[in-house]
Coordinates of C-alpha atoms in Angstrom, one line a residue:
X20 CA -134.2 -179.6 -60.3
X21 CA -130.7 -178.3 -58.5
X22 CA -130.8 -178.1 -55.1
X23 CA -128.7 -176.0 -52.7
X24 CA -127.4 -176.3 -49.3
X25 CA -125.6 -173.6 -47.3
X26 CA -121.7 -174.5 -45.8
X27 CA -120.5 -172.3 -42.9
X28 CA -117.1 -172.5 -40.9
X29 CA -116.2 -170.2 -37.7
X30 CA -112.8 -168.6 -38.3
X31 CA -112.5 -167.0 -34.9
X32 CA -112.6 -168.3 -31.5
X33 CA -116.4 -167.9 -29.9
X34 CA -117.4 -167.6 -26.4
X35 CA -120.7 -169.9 -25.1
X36 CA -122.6 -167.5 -22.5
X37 CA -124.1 -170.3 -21.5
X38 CA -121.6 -173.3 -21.2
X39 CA -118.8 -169.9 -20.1
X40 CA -116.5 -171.8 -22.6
X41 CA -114.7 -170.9 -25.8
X42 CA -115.1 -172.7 -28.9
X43 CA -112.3 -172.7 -31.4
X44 CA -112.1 -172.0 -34.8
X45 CA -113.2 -174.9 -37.5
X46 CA -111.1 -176.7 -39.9
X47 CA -113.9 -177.6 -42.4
X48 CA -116.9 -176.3 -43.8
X49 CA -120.0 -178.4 -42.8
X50 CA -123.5 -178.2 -44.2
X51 CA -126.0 -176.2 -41.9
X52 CA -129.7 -176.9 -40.9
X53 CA -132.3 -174.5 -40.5
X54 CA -131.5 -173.1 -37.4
X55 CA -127.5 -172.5 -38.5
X56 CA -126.4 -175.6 -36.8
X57 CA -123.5 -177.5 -38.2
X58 CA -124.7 -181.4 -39.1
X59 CA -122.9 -184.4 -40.0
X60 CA -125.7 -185.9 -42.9
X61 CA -126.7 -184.4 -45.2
X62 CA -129.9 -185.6 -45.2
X63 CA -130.1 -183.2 -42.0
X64 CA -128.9 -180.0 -43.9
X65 CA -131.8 -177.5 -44.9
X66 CA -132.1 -177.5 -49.1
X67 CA -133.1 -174.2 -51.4
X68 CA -134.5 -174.6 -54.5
X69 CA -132.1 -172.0 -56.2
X70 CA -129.2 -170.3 -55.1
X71 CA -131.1 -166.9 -54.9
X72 CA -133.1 -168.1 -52.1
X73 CA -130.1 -169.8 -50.5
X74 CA -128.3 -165.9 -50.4
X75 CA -131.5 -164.7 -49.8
X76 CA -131.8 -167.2 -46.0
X77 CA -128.2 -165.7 -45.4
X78 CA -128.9 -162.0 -45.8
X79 CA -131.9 -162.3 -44.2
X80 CA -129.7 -163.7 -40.4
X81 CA -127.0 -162.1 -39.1
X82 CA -124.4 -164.5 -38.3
X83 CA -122.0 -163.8 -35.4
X84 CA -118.3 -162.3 -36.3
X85 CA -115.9 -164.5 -37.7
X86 CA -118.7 -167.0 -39.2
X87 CA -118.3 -167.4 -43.3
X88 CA -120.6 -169.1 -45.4
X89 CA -120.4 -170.7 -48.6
X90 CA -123.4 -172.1 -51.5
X91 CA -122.7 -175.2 -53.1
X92 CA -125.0 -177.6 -55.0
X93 CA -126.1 -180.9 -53.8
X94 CA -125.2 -183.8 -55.6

């Protein structure tokens, strides 16, 4: 069985309210965890069964402006 894992990238400079610091664009896409966070393993990254339910965990948040996200299989 295929699994999926959402990417995401920030194309636009974000402000931290609580840190009062800006946080630049990313170069990369990076696999996400459950909570949206960018990880470094994959073995950290939250898996969907099909890419359905992988579209469905995206329409379902509502990422900040300038966030993009991408669905790719896992190999």
């Amino acid at each position: 069985m295929a699994e999926y894992l959402i990417y995401g990238k920030r194309t636009e400079r974000i402000y931290d309210v609580y840190s009062k610091t800006w946080t630049e664009p990313d170069t990369t896409f990076r696999a996400l965890n459950a909570n949206g966070e960018r990880v470094t393993k994959l073995k950290d990254a939250f898996s969907f069964a099909t890419r359905e339910d992988a579209q469905d965990f995206i329409d379902n948040r509502r990422p900040k402006p300038g966030v993009i996200f991408e669905i790719r299989k896992a190999r």
